[in-house]
Short mmCIF file of C-alpha atoms in Angstrom, two decimals:
data_model
loop_
_atom_site.label_atom_id
_atom_site.label_comp_id
_atom_site.label_asym_id
_atom_site.label_seq_id
_atom_site.Cartn_x
_atom_site.Cartn_y
_atom_site.Cartn_z
CA MET A 1 123.13 116.49 101.64
CA ARG A 2 121.91 119.40 99.41
CA VAL A 3 118.13 119.32 99.17
CA LEU A 4 116.19 121.52 96.46
CA LEU A 5 112.70 122.21 97.86
CA ALA A 6 110.14 123.31 95.30
CA GLU A 7 107.17 124.74 97.37
CA ASP A 8 105.33 127.83 96.67
CA ASP A 9 103.55 127.72 100.19
CA ASP A 10 105.53 129.95 102.57
CA GLY A 11 104.55 128.24 105.68
CA VAL A 12 104.98 124.78 104.52
CA ALA A 13 108.45 125.58 103.09
CA GLY A 14 109.48 127.22 106.35
CA ALA A 15 108.64 124.27 108.34
CA LEU A 16 110.30 121.74 105.77
CA THR A 17 113.41 124.07 105.69
CA GLU A 18 113.94 124.08 109.48
CA ALA A 19 113.32 120.28 109.66
CA LEU A 20 115.81 119.76 106.90
CA TYR A 21 118.41 122.01 108.28
CA ASP A 22 118.08 120.46 111.80
CA ASN A 23 118.73 117.09 110.44
CA GLY A 24 121.91 117.95 108.90
CA HIS A 25 120.81 118.71 105.36
CA LEU A 26 121.44 121.91 103.28
CA PRO A 27 118.00 123.12 101.98
CA ALA A 28 117.37 125.62 99.20
CA ARG A 29 113.82 126.71 98.63
CA VAL A 30 112.43 127.73 95.23
CA ARG A 31 108.86 128.68 94.34
CA ARG A 32 108.89 127.74 90.56
CA GLY A 33 109.16 125.10 88.09
CA GLU A 34 111.53 127.08 86.00
CA ASP A 35 113.69 127.48 89.10
CA VAL A 36 113.96 123.81 89.68
CA LEU A 37 115.06 123.40 86.23
CA ALA A 38 117.73 126.02 86.33
CA ARG A 39 118.99 124.92 89.67
CA HIS A 40 118.76 121.01 89.83
CA ARG A 41 122.48 120.72 89.30
CA GLN A 42 123.19 122.13 92.61
CA ALA A 43 121.20 119.63 94.47
CA ASP A 44 121.60 116.07 95.64
CA LEU A 45 117.81 115.47 95.95
CA LEU A 46 114.68 117.31 94.86
CA LEU A 47 111.41 117.69 97.13
CA LEU A 48 108.91 118.33 94.63
CA ASP A 49 105.38 120.03 95.15
CA LEU A 50 103.16 119.39 92.17
CA GLY A 51 101.06 122.67 92.64
CA LEU A 52 103.63 125.12 91.62
CA PRO A 53 102.40 128.53 90.08
CA ASP A 54 104.07 128.29 86.64
CA LEU A 55 104.48 124.71 85.75
CA ASP A 56 102.59 121.63 86.81
CA GLY A 57 104.90 119.50 88.89
CA LEU A 58 104.54 116.40 86.79
CA GLU A 59 105.50 118.62 83.86
CA VAL A 60 108.57 119.73 85.85
CA LEU A 61 109.53 116.07 86.62
CA ARG A 62 109.15 115.02 82.96
CA LYS A 63 111.47 117.59 81.80
CA LEU A 64 113.81 116.96 84.54
CA ARG A 65 113.95 113.30 84.04
CA ALA A 66 115.05 114.09 80.42
CA VAL A 67 118.29 115.43 81.54
CA SER A 68 118.91 114.47 85.06
CA PRO A 69 119.04 111.25 87.27
CA LEU A 70 118.43 113.45 90.39
CA PRO A 71 116.42 111.68 93.14
CA VAL A 72 113.02 113.21 93.55
CA VAL A 73 110.49 112.84 96.35
CA VAL A 74 107.17 114.26 95.43
CA LEU A 75 105.46 115.95 98.31
CA THR A 76 101.93 117.09 97.51
CA ALA A 77 98.37 117.63 98.45
CA ARG A 78 97.42 115.55 95.04
CA GLY A 79 96.78 111.92 96.33
CA ASP A 80 94.45 110.73 93.56
CA GLU A 81 95.53 107.37 92.04
CA ARG A 82 95.98 108.99 88.47
CA SER A 83 98.56 111.63 89.82
CA VAL A 84 100.43 108.97 92.15
CA VAL A 85 100.77 106.37 88.98
CA ARG A 86 101.82 109.17 86.75
CA GLY A 87 104.42 110.54 89.03
CA LEU A 88 105.86 107.21 89.78
CA ARG A 89 105.78 106.52 85.94
CA LEU A 90 107.50 109.67 85.28
CA GLY A 91 110.23 108.93 87.48
CA ALA A 92 109.56 110.11 91.00
CA ASP A 93 111.53 107.96 93.55
CA ASP A 94 108.90 108.38 96.03
CA TYR A 95 105.37 110.00 96.33
CA LEU A 96 103.97 111.42 99.55
CA VAL A 97 100.72 112.99 100.13
CA LYS A 98 100.30 115.97 102.41
CA PRO A 99 99.96 116.25 105.23
CA VAL A 100 102.93 114.09 106.12
CA ARG A 101 104.80 113.57 109.36
CA LEU A 102 108.18 115.10 109.20
CA ALA A 103 109.80 112.05 110.62
CA GLU A 104 108.18 109.95 107.94
CA LEU A 105 109.29 112.31 105.29
CA LEU A 106 113.08 112.44 106.49
CA ALA A 107 113.20 108.51 106.82
CA ARG A 108 111.94 108.44 103.19
CA ILE A 109 114.54 110.71 102.05
CA ASP A 110 117.28 108.62 103.57
CA ALA A 111 115.81 105.57 102.02
CA VAL A 112 115.78 107.12 98.60
CA THR A 113 119.58 108.37 99.03
CA ARG A 114 120.38 104.80 100.12
CA ARG A 115 118.90 103.22 97.30
CA VAL A 116 120.50 105.83 94.73
CA ALA A 117 123.88 105.31 96.49
CA ALA A 118 123.98 101.48 96.77
CA PRO A 119 125.27 99.64 93.65
CA SER A 120 122.77 97.69 92.11
CA ALA A 121 122.97 94.28 90.38
CA PRO A 122 121.56 94.16 86.91
CA ALA A 123 118.05 92.91 86.99
CA PRO A 124 117.48 89.37 85.55
CA ARG A 125 116.16 89.68 82.07
CA THR A 126 114.96 85.88 81.88
CA VAL A 127 112.14 85.14 84.27
CA ARG A 128 110.93 81.60 85.09
CA ALA A 129 107.95 80.21 86.82
CA GLY A 130 107.61 76.41 86.86
CA ASP A 131 108.64 75.44 83.04
CA VAL A 132 107.40 78.72 81.69
CA GLU A 133 110.55 81.04 80.75
CA VAL A 134 109.98 84.62 79.70
CA ASP A 135 112.88 86.18 78.01
CA LEU A 136 112.33 89.92 78.30
CA ASP A 137 114.97 91.20 75.98
CA ALA A 138 114.46 88.61 73.05
CA ARG A 139 110.67 88.80 73.82
CA ARG A 140 110.42 85.08 73.67
CA VAL A 141 108.25 82.81 75.78
CA LEU A 142 109.09 78.98 76.20
CA VAL A 143 106.82 76.57 77.76
CA GLY A 144 108.46 73.25 78.56
CA GLY A 145 111.08 74.09 76.19
CA ALA A 146 108.85 74.76 73.17
CA GLU A 147 108.37 78.30 71.99
CA VAL A 148 104.84 79.91 72.25
CA ARG A 149 104.00 82.70 70.03
CA LEU A 150 102.24 85.73 71.47
CA THR A 151 101.04 88.76 69.79
CA ALA A 152 103.06 92.07 70.70
CA LYS A 153 100.25 93.09 73.11
CA GLU A 154 99.93 89.82 74.81
CA PHE A 155 103.73 89.60 75.34
CA GLU A 156 103.60 93.23 77.08
CA VAL A 157 100.87 92.11 79.31
CA LEU A 158 102.84 89.16 80.21
CA ALA A 159 106.35 90.75 80.43
CA ALA A 160 104.68 93.61 82.75
CA LEU A 161 103.96 90.76 85.39
CA ALA A 162 106.98 88.75 84.69
CA ALA A 163 109.12 91.62 85.39
CA ARG A 164 107.64 91.73 88.85
CA ALA A 165 107.45 88.04 89.40
CA GLY A 166 106.07 87.02 92.71
CA THR A 167 104.63 90.51 93.25
CA ALA A 168 100.87 91.67 93.11
CA VAL A 169 100.45 94.07 90.14
CA SER A 170 97.17 96.13 90.07
CA ARG A 171 95.11 96.46 87.25
CA GLN A 172 95.68 100.05 86.98
CA GLN A 173 99.33 99.46 86.97
CA LEU A 174 99.18 97.11 83.90
CA MET A 175 96.75 99.24 82.01
CA ASP A 176 99.21 102.18 82.53
CA GLU A 177 102.45 100.19 81.38
CA VAL A 178 100.88 98.52 78.55
CA TRP A 179 98.40 100.83 77.14
CA GLY A 180 100.12 104.24 78.51
CA ASP A 181 97.20 105.26 80.60
CA ALA A 182 95.34 103.25 82.96
CA PHE A 183 92.28 106.01 82.81
CA LEU A 184 92.19 105.88 79.13
CA ALA A 185 92.83 102.08 78.52
CA VAL A 186 89.64 99.83 78.15
CA SER A 187 89.50 97.51 81.01
CA ARG A 188 87.88 94.65 78.95
CA SER A 189 91.03 94.80 76.68
CA LEU A 190 93.14 93.51 79.57
CA ASP A 191 90.71 90.92 80.35
CA VAL A 192 90.79 89.57 76.81
CA HIS A 193 94.78 89.72 76.43
CA LEU A 194 95.10 87.91 79.86
CA THR A 195 92.75 85.21 78.83
CA GLN A 196 94.48 84.62 75.55
CA VAL A 197 98.00 84.51 77.25
CA ARG A 198 96.28 82.09 79.70
CA ALA A 199 95.26 79.87 77.11
CA LYS A 200 98.42 79.97 74.87
CA LEU A 201 100.70 79.23 77.96
CA GLY A 202 98.37 76.34 79.20
CA ARG A 203 99.65 76.84 82.89
CA PRO A 204 96.76 78.30 84.59
CA GLU A 205 99.03 78.19 87.97
CA VAL A 206 101.44 80.64 86.62
CA LEU A 207 99.01 83.55 86.38
CA THR A 208 97.12 84.09 89.58
CA THR A 209 94.15 86.41 89.86
CA ILE A 210 93.95 88.53 93.10
CA ARG A 211 90.38 89.42 93.51
CA GLY A 212 89.72 93.06 93.73
CA PHE A 213 93.29 94.04 92.92
CA GLY A 214 95.01 92.70 89.98
CA TYR A 215 97.45 89.71 89.19
CA ARG A 216 100.85 87.83 90.07
CA PHE A 217 103.25 85.98 87.92
CA GLY A 218 104.59 82.99 89.54
CA ASP A 219 104.94 82.52 93.24
#
């Protein structure tokens, strides 16, 4: 596989290039974000450091995603939650924080390429939990067959949870998805909207609070 490595540190780039080559890949190293945007069509996967000298790696990712579905694994020293959330939201397929073990990196690369290569079934767009039905496309909610009217923001909160039914979703993820940035959103706004959604649904068991983390829709 042709791997484009965007890394400005010569020592790190040398070790990664050698490991990739030894494991059957064809690495090509670039130092700048502009080089990534110029050469991405020549690669099957991008390993992207965020600390590039000309462009921030997240900006490179945003520009790349506007024109290409190329699989991207972020490999960076930037491990704060905001950067991780933004990287994944901007379209990174995986996000690893340095230092990373080479065996894990190679396994993550293999996992990403398997996911990209595998034909995916269309995601269900109507989600049910008990007698609560959330139609994500029509933006309708039925409880016991009767339609429940939600405001636009209330529906977005419920839809963000329903789209991941059975999975714990953190407060930060919810605020980032519904308000655009978990660090700019007002936490109290999320609490208010969830309270209103619970009251309108009348099914407290459908939305579970996971103390210290977030929420889950359904089982």
